mmCIF file of C-alpha atoms in Angstrom:
data_model
loop_
_atom_site.group_PDB
_atom_site.id
_atom_site.type_symbol
_atom_site.label_atom_id
_atom_site.label_comp_id
_atom_site.label_asym_id
_atom_site.label_seq_id
_atom_site.Cartn_x
_atom_site.Cartn_y
_atom_site.Cartn_z
ATOM 1 C CA MET A 3 -95.422 194.419 156.178
ATOM 2 C CA ASN A 4 -99.140 194.052 156.831
ATOM 3 C CA THR A 5 -100.300 190.633 155.658
ATOM 4 C CA SER A 6 -104.029 191.035 155.870
ATOM 5 C CA ARG A 7 -104.569 191.733 152.168
ATOM 6 C CA SER A 8 -103.309 188.420 150.863
ATOM 7 C CA ALA A 9 -103.759 186.131 153.839
ATOM 8 C CA GLY A 10 -105.554 183.084 152.576
ATOM 9 C CA ALA A 11 -105.040 184.057 148.957
ATOM 10 C CA SER A 12 -106.708 181.689 146.532
ATOM 11 C CA SER A 13 -108.080 179.540 149.373
ATOM 12 C CA PRO A 14 -109.991 176.660 147.773
ATOM 13 C CA VAL A 15 -113.578 177.135 148.893
ATOM 14 C CA ASN A 16 -115.441 175.557 145.993
ATOM 15 C CA GLY A 17 -117.601 173.006 147.769
ATOM 16 C CA LYS A 18 -115.008 172.103 150.387
ATOM 17 C CA GLN A 19 -115.608 172.409 154.080
ATOM 18 C CA VAL A 20 -113.976 175.446 155.660
ATOM 19 C CA ASN A 21 -112.741 173.365 158.567
ATOM 20 C CA ASP A 22 -110.978 170.984 156.192
ATOM 21 C CA TRP A 23 -109.173 173.864 154.510
ATOM 22 C CA ASP A 24 -108.254 175.410 157.864
ATOM 23 C CA THR A 25 -106.700 172.131 158.952
ATOM 24 C CA ARG A 26 -104.688 171.793 155.749
ATOM 25 C CA ARG A 27 -103.695 175.450 155.920
ATOM 26 C CA LYS A 28 -102.324 175.066 159.456
ATOM 27 C CA ARG A 29 -100.461 171.940 158.431
ATOM 28 C CA LYS A 30 -98.958 173.741 155.457
ATOM 29 C CA ILE A 31 -97.810 176.668 157.588
ATOM 30 C CA ALA A 32 -96.148 174.199 159.969
ATOM 31 C CA ASP A 33 -94.434 172.455 157.044
ATOM 32 C CA ILE A 34 -93.155 175.793 155.701
ATOM 33 C CA LYS A 35 -91.772 176.752 159.109
ATOM 34 C CA GLN A 36 -90.086 173.376 159.377
ATOM 35 C CA ALA A 37 -88.471 173.792 155.940
ATOM 36 C CA LEU A 38 -87.257 177.284 156.864
ATOM 37 C CA SER A 39 -85.776 176.110 160.162
ATOM 38 C CA ALA A 40 -83.927 173.144 158.639
ATOM 39 C CA SER A 41 -80.155 173.382 158.298
ATOM 40 C CA PRO A 42 -79.603 173.955 155.481
ATOM 41 C CA VAL A 43 -82.973 175.422 154.562
ATOM 42 C CA ASP A 44 -85.047 172.900 152.615
ATOM 43 C CA VAL A 45 -85.520 174.984 149.465
ATOM 44 C CA ALA A 46 -86.967 172.072 147.486
ATOM 45 C CA ALA A 47 -89.732 171.712 150.081
ATOM 46 C CA LEU A 48 -90.402 175.460 149.937
ATOM 47 C CA ARG A 49 -90.733 175.235 146.165
ATOM 48 C CA ARG A 50 -93.257 172.443 146.527
ATOM 49 C CA MET A 51 -95.205 174.520 149.046
ATOM 50 C CA ALA A 52 -95.211 177.534 146.716
ATOM 51 C CA ILE A 53 -96.467 175.435 143.808
ATOM 52 C CA SER A 54 -99.078 173.400 145.661
ATOM 53 C CA GLU A 55 -102.654 174.390 146.398
ATOM 54 C CA GLY A 56 -102.951 177.781 148.092
ATOM 55 C CA GLY A 57 -99.329 178.790 147.516
ATOM 56 C CA LEU A 58 -97.531 180.517 150.365
ATOM 57 C CA LEU A 59 -100.756 181.756 151.979
ATOM 58 C CA THR A 60 -99.656 185.105 153.490
ATOM 59 C CA ASP A 61 -97.336 188.029 152.805
ATOM 60 C CA GLU A 62 -95.572 187.368 156.097
ATOM 61 C CA ILE A 63 -94.589 183.916 154.862
ATOM 62 C CA ARG A 64 -93.611 185.312 151.466
ATOM 63 C CA CYS A 65 -91.169 187.694 153.150
ATOM 64 C CA HIS A 66 -89.296 184.617 154.402
ATOM 65 C CA VAL A 67 -89.753 182.262 151.468
ATOM 66 C CA TRP A 68 -89.425 184.414 148.332
ATOM 67 C CA PRO A 69 -85.776 185.272 149.145
ATOM 68 C CA ARG A 70 -85.076 181.543 149.521
ATOM 69 C CA LEU A 71 -86.740 180.728 146.210
ATOM 70 C CA LEU A 72 -84.464 183.263 144.519
ATOM 71 C CA ASN A 73 -81.514 182.264 146.701
ATOM 72 C CA VAL A 74 -80.690 185.831 147.715
ATOM 73 C CA PRO A 75 -77.980 185.692 150.425
ATOM 74 C CA PRO A 76 -78.921 187.073 153.870
ATOM 75 C CA HIS A 77 -76.197 189.747 153.774
ATOM 76 C CA VAL A 78 -77.729 191.124 150.558
ATOM 77 C CA LEU A 79 -81.158 191.249 152.167
ATOM 78 C CA GLU A 80 -79.763 193.312 155.028
ATOM 79 C CA GLN A 81 -78.304 196.029 152.805
ATOM 80 C CA GLU A 82 -80.102 199.358 152.799
ATOM 81 C CA PRO A 83 -80.700 200.648 149.240
ATOM 82 C CA GLU A 84 -78.550 203.593 148.271
ATOM 83 C CA THR A 85 -79.890 206.823 146.833
ATOM 84 C CA VAL A 86 -80.060 207.103 143.053
ATOM 85 C CA GLU A 87 -79.573 210.381 141.245
ATOM 86 C CA ARG A 88 -82.683 211.084 139.195
ATOM 87 C CA GLU A 89 -81.535 214.173 137.343
ATOM 88 C CA ASN A 90 -80.159 213.356 133.889
ATOM 89 C CA ASN A 91 -81.092 209.694 134.362
ATOM 90 C CA LYS A 92 -82.018 208.308 130.936
ATOM 91 C CA ASP A 93 -84.814 206.105 132.309
ATOM 92 C CA TYR A 94 -86.302 208.458 134.876
ATOM 93 C CA ASN A 95 -88.936 210.186 132.714
ATOM 94 C CA GLN A 96 -90.396 206.946 131.372
ATOM 95 C CA VAL A 97 -90.320 205.280 134.794
ATOM 96 C CA LEU A 98 -92.044 208.298 136.314
ATOM 97 C CA LEU A 99 -94.800 208.207 133.701
ATOM 98 C CA ASP A 100 -95.412 204.490 134.219
ATOM 99 C CA VAL A 101 -95.423 204.777 138.007
ATOM 100 C CA GLN A 102 -97.855 207.696 137.875
ATOM 101 C CA ARG A 103 -100.197 205.508 135.821
ATOM 102 C CA SER A 104 -100.009 202.650 138.312
ATOM 103 C CA LEU A 105 -102.686 203.865 140.754
ATOM 104 C CA ARG A 106 -104.839 200.758 140.264
ATOM 105 C CA ARG A 107 -102.005 198.534 141.468
ATOM 106 C CA PHE A 108 -102.263 199.945 144.988
ATOM 107 C CA PRO A 109 -104.873 198.737 147.492
ATOM 108 C CA PRO A 110 -108.215 200.541 147.284
ATOM 109 C CA GLY A 111 -108.645 203.040 150.076
ATOM 110 C CA MET A 112 -104.935 203.487 150.724
ATOM 111 C CA PRO A 113 -104.317 207.084 151.899
ATOM 112 C CA ASP A 114 -102.826 209.293 149.173
ATOM 113 C CA GLU A 115 -99.809 210.138 151.288
ATOM 114 C CA GLN A 116 -98.949 206.473 151.828
ATOM 115 C CA ARG A 117 -99.477 205.620 148.158
ATOM 116 C CA GLU A 118 -97.343 208.526 147.001
ATOM 117 C CA GLY A 119 -94.581 207.420 149.351
ATOM 118 C CA LEU A 120 -94.709 203.902 147.896
ATOM 119 C CA GLN A 121 -94.605 205.305 144.378
ATOM 120 C CA GLU A 122 -91.411 207.173 145.240
ATOM 121 C CA GLU A 123 -89.938 203.936 146.598
ATOM 122 C CA LEU A 124 -91.036 202.162 143.428
ATOM 123 C CA ILE A 125 -89.135 204.662 141.290
ATOM 124 C CA ASP A 126 -86.053 204.322 143.490
ATOM 125 C CA ILE A 127 -86.041 200.518 143.269
ATOM 126 C CA ILE A 128 -86.288 200.517 139.489
ATOM 127 C CA LEU A 129 -83.600 203.148 138.969
ATOM 128 C CA LEU A 130 -81.266 201.469 141.444
ATOM 129 C CA VAL A 131 -81.535 198.052 139.789
ATOM 130 C CA LEU A 132 -80.858 199.622 136.396
ATOM 131 C CA LYS A 133 -77.912 201.588 137.762
ATOM 132 C CA ARG A 134 -76.310 198.496 139.290
ATOM 133 C CA ASN A 135 -76.902 196.469 136.128
ATOM 134 C CA PRO A 136 -76.240 198.638 133.071
ATOM 135 C CA GLN A 137 -76.758 195.624 130.799
ATOM 136 C CA LEU A 138 -80.464 195.726 131.697
ATOM 137 C CA HIS A 139 -82.905 197.891 129.753
ATOM 138 C CA TYR A 140 -86.153 199.169 131.212
ATOM 139 C CA TYR A 141 -89.389 198.118 129.537
ATOM 140 C CA GLN A 142 -92.943 199.300 130.073
ATOM 141 C CA GLY A 143 -94.590 196.764 132.353
ATOM 142 C CA TYR A 144 -91.502 196.176 134.486
ATOM 143 C CA HIS A 145 -92.972 198.458 137.136
ATOM 144 C CA ASP A 146 -96.007 196.145 137.408
ATOM 145 C CA ILE A 147 -93.722 193.379 138.644
ATOM 146 C CA VAL A 148 -91.670 195.623 140.911
ATOM 147 C CA VAL A 149 -94.729 197.098 142.624
ATOM 148 C CA THR A 150 -95.913 193.606 143.569
ATOM 149 C CA PHE A 151 -92.630 192.913 145.333
ATOM 150 C CA LEU A 152 -92.741 196.330 146.997
ATOM 151 C CA LEU A 153 -96.252 195.809 148.376
ATOM 152 C CA VAL A 154 -95.426 192.346 149.691
ATOM 153 C CA LEU A 155 -91.878 192.839 150.966
ATOM 154 C CA GLY A 156 -91.198 196.523 151.543
ATOM 155 C CA GLU A 157 -88.456 198.552 149.868
ATOM 156 C CA ARG A 158 -85.323 196.893 151.279
ATOM 157 C CA LEU A 159 -86.259 193.281 150.565
ATOM 158 C CA ALA A 160 -87.964 194.190 147.287
ATOM 159 C CA THR A 161 -84.812 195.871 145.986
ATOM 160 C CA ALA A 162 -82.692 192.775 146.605
ATOM 161 C CA LEU A 163 -85.206 190.343 145.134
ATOM 162 C CA VAL A 164 -86.091 192.461 142.113
ATOM 163 C CA GLU A 165 -82.418 192.762 141.227
ATOM 164 C CA LYS A 166 -81.994 188.989 141.352
ATOM 165 C CA LEU A 167 -85.195 188.449 139.417
ATOM 166 C CA SER A 168 -84.176 190.982 136.764
ATOM 167 C CA THR A 169 -80.896 189.207 136.079
ATOM 168 C CA HIS A 170 -82.562 185.781 135.976
ATOM 169 C CA HIS A 171 -86.289 185.223 135.295
ATOM 170 C CA LEU A 172 -86.823 188.586 133.603
ATOM 171 C CA ARG A 173 -83.473 188.807 131.850
ATOM 172 C CA ASP A 174 -84.855 188.147 128.362
ATOM 173 C CA PHE A 175 -87.358 190.993 128.658
ATOM 174 C CA MET A 176 -84.612 193.471 129.524
ATOM 175 C CA ASP A 177 -82.538 193.181 126.370
ATOM 176 C CA PRO A 178 -82.117 196.181 124.043
ATOM 177 C CA THR A 179 -84.529 194.541 121.577
ATOM 178 C CA MET A 180 -87.637 192.396 121.967
ATOM 179 C CA ASP A 181 -86.160 189.451 120.067
ATOM 180 C CA ASN A 182 -85.981 187.142 123.079
ATOM 181 C CA THR A 183 -89.396 188.259 124.306
ATOM 182 C CA LYS A 184 -90.857 187.400 120.901
ATOM 183 C CA HIS A 185 -89.088 184.053 121.036
ATOM 184 C CA ILE A 186 -90.710 183.232 124.376
ATOM 185 C CA LEU A 187 -94.123 184.218 123.002
ATOM 186 C CA ASN A 188 -93.495 181.767 120.159
ATOM 187 C CA TYR A 189 -93.847 178.900 122.661
ATOM 188 C CA LEU A 190 -97.519 179.738 123.143
ATOM 189 C CA MET A 191 -98.914 178.273 119.932
ATOM 190 C CA PRO A 192 -96.952 174.975 120.040
ATOM 191 C CA ILE A 193 -98.236 174.355 123.574
ATOM 192 C CA ILE A 194 -101.809 175.024 122.472
ATOM 193 C CA ASP A 195 -101.322 172.810 119.418
ATOM 194 C CA ARG A 196 -100.160 169.889 121.572
ATOM 195 C CA VAL A 197 -103.304 170.025 123.686
ATOM 196 C CA ASN A 198 -106.010 171.279 121.329
ATOM 197 C CA PRO A 199 -105.104 171.408 117.623
ATOM 198 C CA GLU A 200 -108.515 172.813 116.783
ATOM 199 C CA VAL A 201 -108.046 175.917 118.912
ATOM 200 C CA HIS A 202 -104.538 176.263 117.476
ATOM 201 C CA ASP A 203 -105.842 176.039 113.888
ATOM 202 C CA PHE A 204 -108.626 178.504 114.593
ATOM 203 C CA MET A 205 -106.197 181.062 116.023
ATOM 204 C CA GLN A 206 -103.837 180.579 113.099
ATOM 205 C CA GLN A 207 -106.626 181.034 110.585
ATOM 206 C CA ALA A 208 -107.717 184.205 112.385
ATOM 207 C CA GLU A 209 -104.070 185.365 112.232
ATOM 208 C CA VAL A 210 -104.427 186.635 115.776
ATOM 209 C CA GLY A 211 -100.773 186.058 116.637
ATOM 210 C CA THR A 212 -99.568 186.179 120.237
ATOM 211 C CA VAL A 213 -99.446 189.908 120.963
ATOM 212 C CA PHE A 214 -102.558 189.592 123.115
ATOM 213 C CA ALA A 215 -100.419 187.697 125.659
ATOM 214 C CA LEU A 216 -97.505 190.152 125.701
ATOM 215 C CA SER A 217 -98.662 192.113 128.742
ATOM 216 C CA TRP A 218 -99.465 188.844 130.543
ATOM 217 C CA LEU A 219 -95.943 187.592 130.039
ATOM 218 C CA ILE A 220 -93.838 190.675 130.750
ATOM 219 C CA THR A 221 -95.792 191.689 133.868
ATOM 220 C CA TRP A 222 -96.385 188.159 135.173
ATOM 221 C CA PHE A 223 -100.087 188.954 134.842
ATOM 222 C CA GLY A 224 -99.773 191.799 137.360
ATOM 223 C CA HIS A 225 -101.071 194.345 134.859
ATOM 224 C CA VAL A 226 -104.201 192.423 133.885
ATOM 225 C CA LEU A 227 -105.482 190.899 137.137
ATOM 226 C CA SER A 228 -107.434 193.177 139.436
ATOM 227 C CA ASP A 229 -107.311 191.032 142.583
ATOM 228 C CA PHE A 230 -103.943 191.290 144.336
ATOM 229 C CA ARG A 231 -104.458 187.891 145.961
ATOM 230 C CA HIS A 232 -104.471 186.226 142.566
ATOM 231 C CA VAL A 233 -101.357 188.124 141.497
ATOM 232 C CA VAL A 234 -99.265 187.024 144.487
ATOM 233 C CA ARG A 235 -100.553 183.457 144.164
ATOM 234 C CA LEU A 236 -99.189 183.381 140.620
ATOM 235 C CA TYR A 237 -95.916 184.918 141.791
ATOM 236 C CA ASP A 238 -95.545 182.102 144.326
ATOM 237 C CA PHE A 239 -95.923 179.661 141.456
ATOM 238 C CA PHE A 240 -93.646 181.435 138.987
ATOM 239 C CA LEU A 241 -90.857 182.040 141.513
ATOM 240 C CA ALA A 242 -90.782 178.344 142.349
ATOM 241 C CA CYS A 243 -90.677 177.213 138.735
ATOM 242 C CA HIS A 244 -88.839 177.451 135.440
ATOM 243 C CA PRO A 245 -88.713 180.986 133.953
ATOM 244 C CA LEU A 246 -90.869 179.885 131.010
ATOM 245 C CA MET A 247 -93.774 178.876 133.261
ATOM 246 C CA PRO A 248 -95.712 182.135 132.639
ATOM 247 C CA ILE A 249 -96.077 181.231 128.949
ATOM 248 C CA TYR A 250 -97.451 177.826 129.924
ATOM 249 C CA PHE A 251 -99.929 179.553 132.196
ATOM 250 C CA ALA A 252 -100.904 181.847 129.323
ATOM 251 C CA ALA A 253 -101.552 178.801 127.160
ATOM 252 C CA VAL A 254 -103.695 177.245 129.878
ATOM 253 C CA ILE A 255 -105.872 180.374 130.018
ATOM 254 C CA VAL A 256 -106.468 180.214 126.262
ATOM 255 C CA LEU A 257 -107.250 176.496 126.434
ATOM 256 C CA TYR A 258 -109.625 177.033 129.361
ATOM 257 C CA ARG A 259 -111.583 179.441 127.153
ATOM 258 C CA GLU A 260 -111.843 176.968 124.280
ATOM 259 C CA GLU A 261 -115.604 177.314 123.821
ATOM 260 C CA GLU A 262 -115.470 181.104 123.760
ATOM 261 C CA VAL A 263 -112.623 181.084 121.262
ATOM 262 C CA LEU A 264 -114.231 178.642 118.855
ATOM 263 C CA GLU A 265 -117.595 180.420 119.013
ATOM 264 C CA CYS A 266 -115.933 183.740 118.205
ATOM 265 C CA GLU A 267 -115.971 185.082 114.667
ATOM 266 C CA CYS A 268 -112.784 183.921 112.940
ATOM 267 C CA ASP A 269 -111.455 187.438 112.579
ATOM 268 C CA MET A 270 -108.165 188.784 113.889
ATOM 269 C CA ALA A 271 -109.652 191.832 115.630
ATOM 270 C CA MET A 272 -112.490 189.872 117.213
ATOM 271 C CA VAL A 273 -110.308 187.040 118.500
ATOM 272 C CA HIS A 274 -107.640 189.444 119.732
ATOM 273 C CA HIS A 275 -110.253 191.438 121.647
ATOM 274 C CA LEU A 276 -111.687 188.298 123.220
ATOM 275 C CA LEU A 277 -108.348 186.868 124.301
ATOM 276 C CA SER A 278 -106.889 190.125 125.565
ATOM 277 C CA GLN A 279 -109.721 190.441 128.099
ATOM 278 C CA ILE A 280 -108.861 188.003 130.899
ATOM 279 C CA PRO A 281 -111.856 186.940 133.014
ATOM 280 C CA GLN A 282 -111.300 187.844 136.644
ATOM 281 C CA ASP A 283 -113.033 184.735 138.006
ATOM 282 C CA LEU A 284 -110.658 182.123 136.632
ATOM 283 C CA PRO A 285 -110.166 178.892 138.643
ATOM 284 C CA TYR A 286 -106.557 179.759 139.454
ATOM 285 C CA GLU A 287 -105.644 176.643 141.406
ATOM 286 C CA THR A 288 -106.945 174.407 138.641
ATOM 287 C CA LEU A 289 -105.084 176.388 135.989
ATOM 288 C CA ILE A 290 -101.855 176.398 138.001
ATOM 289 C CA SER A 291 -102.043 172.623 138.331
ATOM 290 C CA ARG A 292 -102.761 172.271 134.623
ATOM 291 C CA ALA A 293 -99.855 174.534 133.658
ATOM 292 C CA GLY A 294 -97.538 172.406 135.754
ATOM 293 C CA ASP A 295 -98.812 169.256 134.084
ATOM 294 C CA LEU A 296 -98.272 170.699 130.616
ATOM 295 C CA PHE A 297 -94.750 171.772 131.471
ATOM 296 C CA VAL A 298 -93.888 168.235 132.546
ATOM 297 C CA GLN A 299 -95.620 166.685 129.512
ATOM 298 C CA PHE A 300 -94.246 169.159 126.948
ATOM 299 C CA PRO A 301 -90.990 170.621 128.305
ATOM 300 C CA PRO A 302 -89.371 173.598 126.558
ATOM 301 C CA SER A 303 -86.734 171.436 124.879
ATOM 302 C CA GLU A 304 -89.488 169.555 123.051
ATOM 303 C CA LEU A 305 -91.016 172.795 121.779
ATOM 304 C CA ALA A 306 -87.849 174.801 121.112
ATOM 305 C CA ARG A 307 -87.540 173.945 117.430
ATOM 306 C CA GLU A 308 -91.155 174.820 116.723
ATOM 307 C CA ALA A 309 -90.823 178.065 118.650
ATOM 308 C CA ALA A 310 -87.687 178.980 116.715
ATOM 309 C CA SER A 311 -89.417 178.373 113.360
ATOM 310 C CA HIS A 312 -92.862 179.499 114.369
ATOM 311 C CA ASP A 313 -93.584 181.447 111.191
ATOM 312 C CA SER A 314 -92.994 178.516 108.858
ATOM 313 C CA MET A 315 -94.924 176.202 111.166
ATOM 314 C CA ALA A 316 -97.835 178.611 111.246
ATOM 315 C CA ALA A 317 -97.877 178.871 107.467
ATOM 316 C CA SER A 318 -98.113 175.087 107.123
ATOM 317 C CA THR A 319 -101.267 174.941 109.234
ATOM 318 C CA PHE A 320 -103.138 177.100 106.727
ATOM 319 C CA LYS A 321 -102.946 174.538 103.892
ATOM 320 C CA ASP A 322 -105.993 172.512 104.857
ATOM 321 C CA PHE A 323 -108.069 175.700 104.948
ATOM 322 C CA ASP A 324 -107.058 177.084 101.558
ATOM 323 C CA LEU A 325 -109.824 175.547 99.449
ATOM 324 C CA ALA A 326 -112.543 175.669 102.080
ATOM 325 C CA SER A 327 -111.961 179.299 102.930
ATOM 326 C CA THR A 328 -112.518 180.331 99.313
ATOM 327 C CA GLN A 329 -115.992 178.820 99.451
ATOM 328 C CA GLN A 330 -117.288 179.456 102.970
ATOM 329 C CA ARG A 331 -116.492 181.092 106.279
ATOM 330 C CA PRO A 332 -113.431 179.534 107.974
ATOM 331 C CA ASP A 333 -115.097 179.677 111.373
ATOM 332 C CA SER A 334 -117.909 177.460 110.061
ATOM 333 C CA VAL A 335 -115.341 175.001 108.755
ATOM 334 C CA LEU A 336 -113.643 174.898 112.129
ATOM 335 C CA ARG A 337 -116.866 174.372 114.041
ATOM 336 C CA ARG A 338 -117.788 171.474 111.762
ATOM 337 C CA ARG A 339 -114.340 169.976 112.289
ATOM 338 C CA ARG A 340 -114.802 170.346 116.038
ATOM 339 C CA ARG A 341 -118.044 168.369 115.931
ATOM 340 C CA GLN A 342 -116.428 165.685 113.801
ATOM 341 C CA LYS A 343 -113.456 165.408 116.149
ATOM 342 C CA GLN A 344 -115.733 165.246 119.179
ATOM 343 C CA ALA A 345 -117.707 162.390 117.656
ATOM 344 C CA ALA A 346 -114.505 160.520 116.891
ATOM 345 C CA LEU A 347 -113.229 161.033 120.439
ATOM 346 C CA GLU A 348 -116.467 159.771 121.940
ATOM 347 C CA SER A 349 -116.336 156.602 119.825
ATOM 348 C CA SER A 350 -112.785 155.801 120.822
ATOM 349 C CA ALA A 351 -110.866 157.540 123.609
ATOM 350 C CA ALA A 352 -107.719 155.927 122.267
ATOM 351 C CA ASN A 353 -107.799 158.263 119.266
ATOM 352 C CA ALA A 354 -106.779 161.236 121.438
ATOM 353 C CA ALA A 355 -103.275 161.644 120.053
ATOM 354 C CA VAL A 356 -102.200 164.284 122.541
ATOM 355 C CA THR A 357 -103.299 162.387 125.629
ATOM 356 C CA VAL A 358 -100.394 161.872 128.007
ATOM 357 C CA ALA A 359 -100.607 160.102 131.341
ATOM 358 C CA ARG A 360 -101.129 162.693 134.049
ATOM 359 C CA PRO A 361 -98.193 162.571 136.458
ATOM 360 C CA SER A 362 -98.973 162.027 140.108
ATOM 361 C CA ALA A 363 -99.280 165.216 142.122
ATOM 362 C CA ALA A 364 -96.238 164.421 144.249
ATOM 363 C CA ARG A 365 -94.059 163.544 141.254
ATOM 364 C CA ARG A 366 -95.152 166.655 139.390
ATOM 365 C CA LEU A 367 -94.395 168.945 142.335
ATOM 366 C CA VAL A 368 -90.948 167.431 142.801
ATOM 367 C CA ARG A 369 -90.136 167.739 139.121
ATOM 368 C CA LEU A 370 -91.355 171.326 138.917
ATOM 369 C CA ALA A 371 -89.376 172.197 142.040
ATOM 370 C CA VAL A 372 -86.195 170.834 140.483
ATOM 371 C CA MET A 373 -86.905 172.698 137.274
ATOM 372 C CA GLY A 374 -87.313 175.844 139.304
ATOM 373 C CA LEU A 375 -83.600 175.734 140.072
ATOM 374 C CA THR A 376 -82.752 176.564 136.486
ATOM 375 C CA VAL A 377 -83.146 180.311 136.499
ATOM 376 C CA ALA A 378 -79.526 181.367 136.043
ATOM 377 C CA LEU A 379 -79.702 181.518 132.244
ATOM 378 C CA GLY A 380 -82.074 183.610 130.190
ATOM 379 C CA ALA A 381 -85.272 181.700 129.518
ATOM 380 C CA ALA A 382 -84.930 181.757 125.738
ATOM 381 C CA ALA A 383 -81.320 180.612 125.811
ATOM 382 C CA LEU A 384 -82.131 177.978 128.405
ATOM 383 C CA ALA A 385 -84.917 176.480 126.349
ATOM 384 C CA VAL A 386 -82.697 176.098 123.326
ATOM 385 C CA VAL A 387 -79.842 174.543 125.292
ATOM 386 C CA ASN A 388 -81.768 171.740 127.001
ATOM 387 C CA THR A 389 -84.394 170.856 129.564
ATOM 388 C CA ALA A 390 -83.842 171.946 133.111
ATOM 389 C CA LEU A 391 -83.757 168.458 134.574
ATOM 390 C CA GLU A 392 -80.903 167.404 132.304
ATOM 391 C CA TRP A 393 -78.464 170.040 133.476
ATOM 392 C CA ALA A 394 -79.742 171.651 136.674
ATOM 393 C CA PRO A 395 -77.927 169.243 139.015
ATOM 394 C CA LYS A 396 -74.635 169.813 137.201
ATOM 395 C CA LEU A 397 -74.376 173.566 137.570
ATOM 396 C CA ASP A 398 -73.909 175.952 140.453
ATOM 397 C CA LEU A 399 -76.741 178.196 139.331
ATOM 398 C CA PHE A 400 -76.635 180.627 142.214
ATOM 399 C CA PRO A 401 -73.029 181.769 142.841
#
C-alpha cells in the first residue's frame, strides 16, 4: 500500500527544529523494527510506540504493527477473503447507501475507477465480517472505521483486522440496541466533571447531553476529521489502548474548548451546535497525551458507578442553579462562578481539588500499554467489572 499520504502524520513541528524531529523519527523507526524482529515480538514496546509522540509514522509501518496490536495470527492475515452473496443480504442496502455517501473519506484526486473499486472492497469487507459473526449488527458509521483500515492496509489485511476489532473494541456498538453505546457515552460527563466542574455544570444546565459525541465515538473520529493523517494517528493511539480511550479523547476535546463552551449561550441547541463542530486544527499530540493522563488518573472503574447512574447524577447538579435561574440567565451565573473560582485558584493552588500528580511519561506509556491488552471483553462490561490493570495479567485475552 502506498504510504505517502500518512508518512510523517502528526509530526510535531510547532517551534521544534526539523532536524531534531528527523533524528527522533529515525530512532523511533529503528526501535519499531527492533520490537518487530524480537522473538517473541515485543508487543508492549509497539504499544508504547503507537501511543507516543508521532504514533506509528507511516502506513507501511502500520501494516506490520496494527496486526500485532490486535494480536491477529499470521495465518489469519494470509487468508484471502471469500466472496459474499449480496442478493437477499439483510444489510446490503444500508451498507451500499453508506458506502456511496463516503466519497469524502477517499483521498482527493483519486481516479474514479480506483475509488469505485475500493468502495466495492469496502462493501465486501463489511458484509463478510457480518456473515462470519452473526451476533454482530451493522450500524451507520461502521463503514467510516472500515474504510480507514482498507486505505491503510488493503482488502486482505483490513478484513482480518476489522473482524478482530469488531468482536473486541467495537463490540458494544454492534449490539441489537444502543444500550451499551449509551452507557459508554455516559462516561463523558464524569470525566469532564473530574477535571473542570464548571464546564460540566454549564453543559448540564444547558441540557446538551452527549449526543454531540456519538459520531466521534462510533467512528473513532473518522467521520468528523477531514485530514486522514489525523485519523490514522488517532487509530494508532486507540488500537494500543483500552477500548474506552475514545471517550476520554472526546472529553479532552471538550475540555480543550473550555473558553468557547463557557462563552456560548447556555442553550441546548447553541451548545450542541458548538460542540458538534470539531475544529480541524486541534493540537492532536497534546490532546492524546492529555487523554492518556486522564485515563490513568480517572480509570473506568472509578467512573463506572457514575456512568451507570448518570441521569440521577445529572439531576443533582441542577440544584444549585434552581433559585438563580429563576432570577437571571444561567450562563451569567456560570460565568460569575468561573471568575470566583479563578480568583480562588490564583490565591491558593492547593484549593484545586481535582489536581492529581501528572505521571511520568514513561510510566504513563507503560501503564497505557498494559491497559491496551484488555480488549477481549466489551468496553461497557469491562468497565463495570474492574480496571484493566487488575485483571489483564490473569487472563489469556487473545486465544
